[in-house]
N, CA, C and O atoms as a DFTB+ gen file, in Angstrom:
432 C
 N C O
     1  1      32.099     -45.809     -80.543
     2  2      32.707     -44.495     -80.879
     3  2      31.775     -43.733     -81.789
     4  3      31.151     -44.365     -82.641
     5  1      31.633     -42.457     -81.681
     6  2      30.707     -41.446     -82.283
     7  2      31.455     -40.030     -83.015
     8  3      32.254     -39.262     -82.480
     9  1      31.004     -39.991     -84.151
    10  2      31.262     -38.578     -84.988
    11  2      30.895     -37.818     -85.436
    12  3      30.274     -38.418     -86.314
    13  1      30.717     -36.836     -85.611
    14  2      29.716     -35.623     -86.701
    15  2      30.385     -34.807     -87.018
    16  3      31.536     -34.582     -86.647
    17  1      29.527     -34.065     -88.002
    18  2      30.169     -33.158     -88.703
    19  2      28.545     -31.671     -89.401
    20  3      27.366     -31.869     -89.695
    21  1      29.162     -30.736     -89.385
    22  2      28.521     -29.876     -90.146
    23  2      28.393     -30.106     -91.127
    24  3      29.495     -30.343     -91.620
    25  1      27.274     -30.239     -92.128
    26  2      27.545     -30.228     -93.996
    27  2      27.299     -28.973     -94.423
    28  3      26.473     -28.189     -93.958
    29  1      28.290     -28.752     -95.627
    30  2      28.018     -27.821     -96.394
    31  2      27.618     -28.742     -97.891
    32  3      27.483     -29.938     -98.147
    33  1      27.527     -27.525     -98.636
    34  2      26.750     -28.174    -100.041
    35  2      28.155     -28.921    -100.963
    36  3      27.948     -29.434    -102.063
    37  1      29.244     -28.894    -100.477
    38  2      30.270     -29.731    -100.892
    39  2      30.522     -30.977    -100.356
    40  3      30.385     -31.126     -99.142
    41  1      30.964     -32.150    -101.249
    42  2      30.833     -33.557    -100.343
    43  2      32.257     -33.489     -99.453
    44  3      33.365     -33.146     -99.865
    45  1      31.939     -33.853     -98.321
    46  2      32.990     -33.793     -96.992
    47  2      33.254     -35.340     -96.606
    48  3      32.373     -36.193     -96.712
    49  1      34.361     -35.568     -96.217
    50  2      34.395     -37.220     -95.501
    51  2      33.987     -36.734     -94.346
    52  3      34.263     -35.621     -93.900
    53  1      33.076     -37.866     -93.658
    54  2      32.833     -37.842     -92.450
    55  2      33.101     -38.513     -91.589
    56  3      33.154     -38.114     -90.426
    57  1      33.445     -40.241     -92.128
    58  2      34.074     -40.751     -91.528
    59  2      35.192     -42.067     -92.354
    60  3      34.737     -43.030     -92.970
    61  1      36.657     -41.785     -92.164
    62  2      37.927     -42.740     -93.223
    63  2      37.934     -43.962     -92.175
    64  3      37.701     -43.831     -90.973
    65  1      38.214     -45.069     -92.772
    66  2      38.708     -46.177     -92.206
    67  2      40.134     -46.491     -92.240
    68  3      40.512     -47.022     -93.285
    69  1      41.178     -46.245     -91.167
    70  2      42.499     -46.124     -90.927
    71  2      43.152     -47.339     -91.446
    72  3      42.417     -48.281     -91.743
    73  1      44.626     -47.474     -91.624
    74  2      45.381     -48.672     -92.066
    75  2      45.174     -49.580     -91.106
    76  3      45.188     -49.025     -90.007
    77  1      44.963     -50.886     -91.029
    78  2      44.865     -51.947     -89.822
    79  2      43.468     -51.786     -89.329
    80  3      43.310     -52.018     -88.131
    81  1      42.533     -51.469     -89.952
    82  2      41.345     -51.331     -88.727
    83  2      40.402     -51.432     -89.836
    84  3      40.615     -51.068     -90.993
    85  1      39.163     -52.049     -89.294
    86  2      37.344     -52.299     -89.286
    87  2      36.795     -51.810     -88.952
    88  3      36.502     -52.223     -87.830
    89  1      36.067     -50.578     -89.329
    90  2      34.756     -50.408     -88.653
    91  2      33.816     -50.397     -89.506
    92  3      33.640     -50.016     -90.664
    93  1      32.785     -51.304     -88.024
    94  2      31.217     -51.606     -88.415
    95  2      30.522     -50.138     -88.069
    96  3      30.694     -49.623     -86.964
    97  1      29.759     -49.536     -89.055
    98  2      29.075     -48.494     -88.886
    99  2      27.654     -48.680     -88.484
   100  3      26.822     -48.940     -89.353
   101  1      27.311     -48.567     -87.235
   102  2      25.992     -48.827     -86.827
   103  2      25.194     -48.141     -87.169
   104  3      24.157     -48.707     -87.513
   105  1      25.217     -46.915     -87.246
   106  2      23.831     -45.999     -87.447
   107  2      24.682     -44.359     -87.698
   108  3      25.642     -43.800     -87.167
   109  1      23.688     -44.015     -88.831
   110  2      23.522     -42.627     -89.485
   111  2      22.646     -41.579     -89.715
   112  3      21.872     -41.527     -90.671
   113  1      22.788     -40.551     -88.647
   114  2      21.695     -39.882     -88.672
   115  2      21.912     -38.329     -89.255
   116  3      22.915     -37.630     -89.400
   117  1      20.687     -38.153     -89.482
   118  2      21.065     -36.601     -90.219
   119  2      19.940     -35.598     -89.829
   120  3      18.736     -35.716     -90.054
   121  1      20.589     -34.588     -89.199
   122  2      19.553     -34.126     -88.410
   123  2      19.397     -32.265     -89.011
   124  3      20.393     -31.703     -89.465
   125  1      18.074     -31.553     -88.911
   126  2      17.994     -30.648     -89.889
   127  2      17.752     -29.085     -88.708
   128  3      16.650     -28.694     -88.325
   129  1      18.902     -28.537     -88.397
   130  2      18.732     -27.868     -87.669
   131  2      18.084     -26.406     -87.696
   132  3      17.997     -25.531     -86.835
   133  1      17.574     -26.506     -89.318
   134  2      17.124     -25.200     -89.325
   135  2      15.019     -25.276     -89.082
   136  3      14.160     -26.113     -89.357
   137  1      15.017     -24.023     -88.499
   138  2      13.351     -24.369     -87.731
   139  2      12.338     -23.987     -89.025
   140  3      11.117     -24.044     -88.878
   141  1      13.019     -23.551     -90.445
   142  2      12.404     -22.840     -91.235
   143  2      12.209     -23.811     -92.405
   144  3      11.151     -24.352     -92.727
   145  1      13.632     -23.963     -93.094
   146  2      13.725     -24.309     -94.243
   147  2      14.066     -25.983     -94.267
   148  3      14.924     -26.552     -93.594
   149  1      13.154     -26.574     -95.222
   150  2      13.769     -28.434     -95.627
   151  2      15.216     -28.266     -96.452
   152  3      15.685     -27.266     -96.995
   153  1      15.641     -29.356     -96.361
   154  2      16.981     -29.339     -97.048
   155  2      17.410     -30.531     -97.279
   156  3      17.236     -31.378     -96.402
   157  1      18.088     -30.897     -98.539
   158  2      18.163     -32.365     -98.959
   159  2      19.283     -32.611     -98.498
   160  3      20.127     -31.735     -98.311
   161  1      19.503     -34.179     -98.179
   162  2      21.242     -34.837     -97.999
   163  2      21.279     -36.061     -98.794
   164  3      20.388     -36.849     -99.110
   165  1      22.702     -36.018     -99.071
   166  2      23.405     -36.990     -99.548
   167  2      24.243     -37.871     -98.963
   168  3      25.028     -37.208     -98.286
   169  1      24.534     -39.267     -98.855
   170  2      25.152     -39.680     -98.011
   171  2      25.703     -40.976     -98.787
   172  3      24.986     -41.879     -99.217
   173  1      26.950     -40.917     -98.879
   174  2      27.889     -42.281     -99.874
   175  2      28.694     -43.179     -99.308
   176  3      29.484     -42.762     -98.462
   177  1      28.680     -44.476     -99.612
   178  2      30.155     -45.126     -98.936
   179  2      31.103     -45.172    -100.315
   180  3      30.582     -45.494    -101.383
   181  1      32.394     -44.864    -100.239
   182  2      33.370     -44.712    -100.877
   183  2      34.075     -46.012    -100.650
   184  3      34.428     -46.541     -99.596
   185  1      34.225     -46.504    -102.228
   186  2      34.990     -47.687    -101.662
   187  2      36.139     -48.037    -102.153
   188  3      36.300     -48.331    -103.338
   189  1      37.368     -48.034    -100.968
   190  2      38.848     -47.546    -101.452
   191  2      39.403     -48.294    -102.402
   192  3      40.465     -47.967    -102.933
   193  1      38.659     -49.514    -102.757
   194  2      39.290     -50.997    -103.693
   195  2      38.996     -50.077    -104.891
   196  3      40.033     -49.675    -105.419
   197  1      37.950     -49.672    -105.416
   198  2      37.856     -49.389    -106.856
   199  2      37.420     -48.060    -107.398
   200  3      37.056     -47.705    -108.519
   201  1      37.606     -47.280    -105.974
   202  2      37.458     -45.675    -106.057
   203  2      36.600     -45.332    -106.780
   204  3      36.667     -44.702    -107.836
   205  1      35.388     -45.906    -106.007
   206  2      33.721     -45.169    -106.640
   207  2      33.074     -45.204    -105.424
   208  3      33.348     -46.012    -104.536
   209  1      31.906     -44.037    -105.329
   210  2      30.991     -43.942    -104.066
   211  2      29.717     -44.068    -104.430
   212  3      29.114     -43.465    -105.317
   213  1      29.227     -45.138    -103.466
   214  2      27.984     -45.437    -103.719
   215  2      26.869     -44.769    -102.821
   216  3      27.046     -44.711    -101.604
   217  1      25.816     -44.306    -103.357
   218  2      24.955     -43.745    -102.405
   219  2      23.924     -44.433    -101.453
   220  3      23.314     -45.467    -101.727
   221  1      23.813     -43.707    -100.283
   222  2      23.289     -44.733     -99.085
   223  2      22.289     -44.011     -99.073
   224  3      21.233     -44.597     -98.832
   225  1      22.227     -42.513     -99.318
   226  2      20.977     -41.273     -99.906
   227  2      21.008     -40.699    -100.348
   228  3      21.892     -39.936     -99.959
   229  1      20.403     -40.272    -101.404
   230  2      20.615     -39.557    -102.793
   231  2      19.883     -37.995    -102.357
   232  3      19.222     -38.013    -101.319
   233  1      19.944     -37.170    -102.823
   234  2      19.187     -35.986    -102.723
   235  2      17.756     -36.120    -101.344
   236  3      16.771     -35.381    -101.329
   237  1      17.984     -37.032    -100.515
   238  2      16.352     -37.197     -99.881
   239  2      16.459     -35.837     -98.504
   240  3      17.287     -35.559     -97.636
   241  1      15.294     -35.349     -98.888
   242  2      14.607     -34.245     -97.676
   243  2      14.569     -34.755     -96.697
   244  3      14.237     -35.920     -96.475
   245  1      15.155     -33.355     -95.420
   246  2      15.010     -33.317     -94.308
   247  2      14.502     -32.527     -94.076
   248  3      14.861     -31.394     -94.396
   249  1      13.306     -32.825     -93.332
   250  2      12.289     -31.486     -93.342
   251  2      12.966     -30.800     -92.297
   252  3      13.968     -31.139     -91.668
   253  1      12.084     -29.525     -92.190
   254  2      12.779     -28.513     -90.997
   255  2      12.553     -29.050     -89.685
   256  3      11.529     -29.614     -89.301
   257  1      13.756     -28.790     -88.933
   258  2      13.617     -28.994     -87.067
   259  2      12.987     -31.061     -87.299
   260  3      11.971     -31.540     -86.795
   261  1      13.697     -31.575     -87.912
   262  2      13.758     -33.035     -87.791
   263  2      14.862     -33.949     -88.555
   264  3      15.499     -33.548     -89.529
   265  1      14.982     -35.103     -88.034
   266  2      15.974     -35.950     -88.173
   267  2      15.460     -37.261     -89.365
   268  3      14.285     -37.598     -89.511
   269  1      16.495     -37.790     -90.037
   270  2      16.373     -38.302     -91.094
   271  2      17.680     -40.033     -90.662
   272  3      18.892     -39.960     -90.865
   273  1      17.119     -41.093     -90.200
   274  2      17.718     -42.064     -90.011
   275  2      18.209     -42.679     -91.524
   276  3      17.620     -43.428     -92.304
   277  1      19.356     -42.125     -91.582
   278  2      20.091     -42.910     -92.916
   279  2      20.613     -44.350     -93.011
   280  3      21.172     -44.858     -93.983
   281  1      20.384     -44.810     -92.051
   282  2      21.375     -46.024     -91.743
   283  2      20.827     -46.438     -90.112
   284  3      20.975     -45.763     -89.093
   285  1      20.242     -47.600     -90.240
   286  2      20.427     -48.000     -88.373
   287  2      20.688     -49.305     -88.032
   288  3      20.818     -50.161     -88.907
   289  1      20.796     -49.603     -86.644
   290  2      21.394     -50.581     -86.119
   291  2      21.267     -51.957     -86.596
   292  3      22.159     -52.790     -86.433
   293  1      19.865     -52.259     -87.341
   294  2      19.737     -53.307     -87.731
   295  2      20.109     -53.663     -89.235
   296  3      19.918     -54.799     -89.669
   297  1      20.640     -52.662     -90.000
   298  2      21.599     -52.944     -91.005
   299  2      22.946     -51.967     -91.467
   300  3      23.140     -51.050     -92.266
   301  1      23.601     -52.600     -90.646
   302  2      24.761     -51.866     -90.387
   303  2      26.192     -52.254     -91.905
   304  3      26.249     -53.290     -92.568
   305  1      27.046     -51.134     -92.011
   306  2      27.775     -51.606     -92.694
   307  2      29.616     -51.337     -92.069
   308  3      30.114     -50.705     -91.137
   309  1      30.077     -52.086     -93.025
   310  2      31.641     -52.364     -92.557
   311  2      32.612     -51.526     -93.577
   312  3      32.666     -51.873     -94.757
   313  1      33.291     -50.542     -93.151
   314  2      34.408     -49.966     -93.859
   315  2      35.551     -50.945     -93.351
   316  3      35.841     -51.548     -92.318
   317  1      36.162     -50.732     -94.953
   318  2      37.819     -51.470     -94.773
   319  2      38.593     -50.409     -94.786
   320  3      38.060     -49.301     -94.825
   321  1      40.238     -50.554     -94.752
   322  2      41.006     -49.461     -95.094
   323  2      40.874     -48.547     -95.969
   324  3      40.979     -49.091     -97.069
   325  1      40.688     -47.366     -96.090
   326  2      40.323     -46.564     -96.889
   327  2      39.480     -46.024     -97.498
   328  3      39.614     -45.243     -98.440
   329  1      38.329     -46.483     -96.895
   330  2      36.944     -46.579     -97.285
   331  2      36.230     -45.608     -96.244
   332  3      36.523     -45.548     -95.050
   333  1      35.086     -44.732     -96.988
   334  2      34.751     -43.260     -96.574
   335  2      33.515     -43.546     -96.319
   336  3      32.858     -44.364     -96.963
   337  1      33.075     -42.841     -95.284
   338  2      31.212     -42.393     -95.197
   339  2      31.514     -40.743     -95.758
   340  3      32.018     -39.875     -95.045
   341  1      31.153     -40.578     -96.957
   342  2      30.713     -38.706     -97.516
   343  2      29.448     -38.058     -97.261
   344  3      28.539     -38.867     -97.072
   345  1      29.210     -37.186     -97.218
   346  2      28.117     -36.368     -97.114
   347  2      27.494     -34.954     -97.724
   348  3      27.996     -34.825     -98.841
   349  1      27.178     -34.559     -97.625
   350  2      26.658     -33.206     -98.069
   351  2      25.682     -32.517     -98.607
   352  3      25.401     -33.011     -99.699
   353  1      24.856     -31.360     -98.285
   354  2      23.657     -31.113     -98.135
   355  2      23.465     -30.110     -99.316
   356  3      24.344     -29.569     -99.987
   357  1      22.074     -29.987     -99.414
   358  2      22.278     -29.025    -100.839
   359  2      22.181     -27.460    -100.505
   360  3      22.091     -26.669    -101.445
   361  1      22.192     -27.162     -99.645
   362  2      22.020     -25.663     -99.208
   363  2      23.658     -25.400     -98.443
   364  3      24.305     -26.282     -97.877
   365  1      24.001     -24.224     -98.584
   366  2      25.335     -23.909     -98.489
   367  2      25.365     -23.237     -97.013
   368  3      26.329     -22.644     -96.529
   369  1      24.100     -23.457     -96.400
   370  2      23.873     -22.447     -95.083
   371  2      24.446     -23.519     -93.816
   372  3      24.560     -23.095     -92.666
   373  1      24.733     -24.726     -94.126
   374  2      25.002     -25.844     -92.960
   375  2      24.020     -25.982     -92.147
   376  3      24.281     -26.043     -90.945
   377  1      22.546     -26.072     -92.632
   378  2      21.482     -26.347     -91.876
   379  2      21.455     -27.898     -91.224
   380  3      20.674     -28.107     -90.295
   381  1      22.220     -28.864     -91.664
   382  2      22.322     -30.304     -91.770
   383  2      23.784     -30.778     -90.633
   384  3      24.932     -30.346     -90.529
   385  1      23.292     -31.457     -90.192
   386  2      24.493     -32.032     -89.074
   387  2      24.214     -33.400     -89.179
   388  3      23.135     -33.941     -88.937
   389  1      25.662     -34.131     -89.702
   390  2      25.304     -35.711     -89.475
   391  2      26.206     -36.272     -88.023
   392  3      27.006     -35.686     -87.294
   393  1      25.744     -37.440     -88.014
   394  2      26.061     -37.998     -86.743
   395  2      25.968     -39.364     -87.292
   396  3      25.044     -39.832     -87.957
   397  1      27.273     -40.044     -86.845
   398  2      27.873     -41.452     -87.410
   399  2      27.963     -42.351     -85.969
   400  3      28.251     -41.510     -85.118
   401  1      27.872     -43.416     -85.440
   402  2      28.332     -43.969     -84.749
   403  2      28.654     -45.349     -85.201
   404  3      27.954     -45.965     -86.005
   405  1      29.697     -45.792     -84.678
   406  2      30.633     -46.940     -85.341
   407  2      31.484     -47.674     -84.406
   408  3      31.982     -46.965     -83.531
   409  1      31.761     -48.861     -84.374
   410  2      32.828     -49.489     -83.800
   411  2      33.962     -49.789     -84.682
   412  3      33.988     -50.277     -85.812
   413  1      34.950     -49.356     -83.851
   414  2      36.443     -49.936     -84.305
   415  2      37.207     -50.948     -83.972
   416  3      37.667     -51.231     -82.866
   417  1      37.357     -51.645     -85.296
   418  2      38.406     -53.090     -84.616
   419  2      39.792     -53.171     -85.544
   420  3      40.172     -52.441     -86.459
   421  1      40.263     -54.098     -85.068
   422  2      41.554     -54.511     -85.381
   423  2      41.365     -55.465     -86.278
   424  3      40.681     -56.476     -86.118
   425  1      42.254     -55.005     -87.685
   426  2      42.391     -55.476     -88.578
   427  2      43.843     -56.168     -89.151
   428  3      44.071     -56.712     -90.231
   429  1      44.764     -55.910     -87.930
   430  2      45.967     -56.190     -88.565
   431  2      46.249     -57.790     -88.606
   432  3      47.273     -58.223     -89.133
């Protein structure tokens, strides 16, 4: 499965693991769709067990008209029930878009 979101300067939930599921996150790609200005992205894994967010990328520059691979298929992570992928850009203009590719597994 794949999901995407246009980012703002506020932290947003991009992907949340539902009850009785386990998500294998294969890739996270951020694109800067602005043709002129760079932007910075922060991507976090939120651990529901201890209600703490941990950075996968922290204020990393994404140049204009380019992409950043935050997580590749060679280094997947797993989301358990209630865990999330959260992200935000530095600019409020919505220049950044995030794409997350994942597999959904039953955990019941």
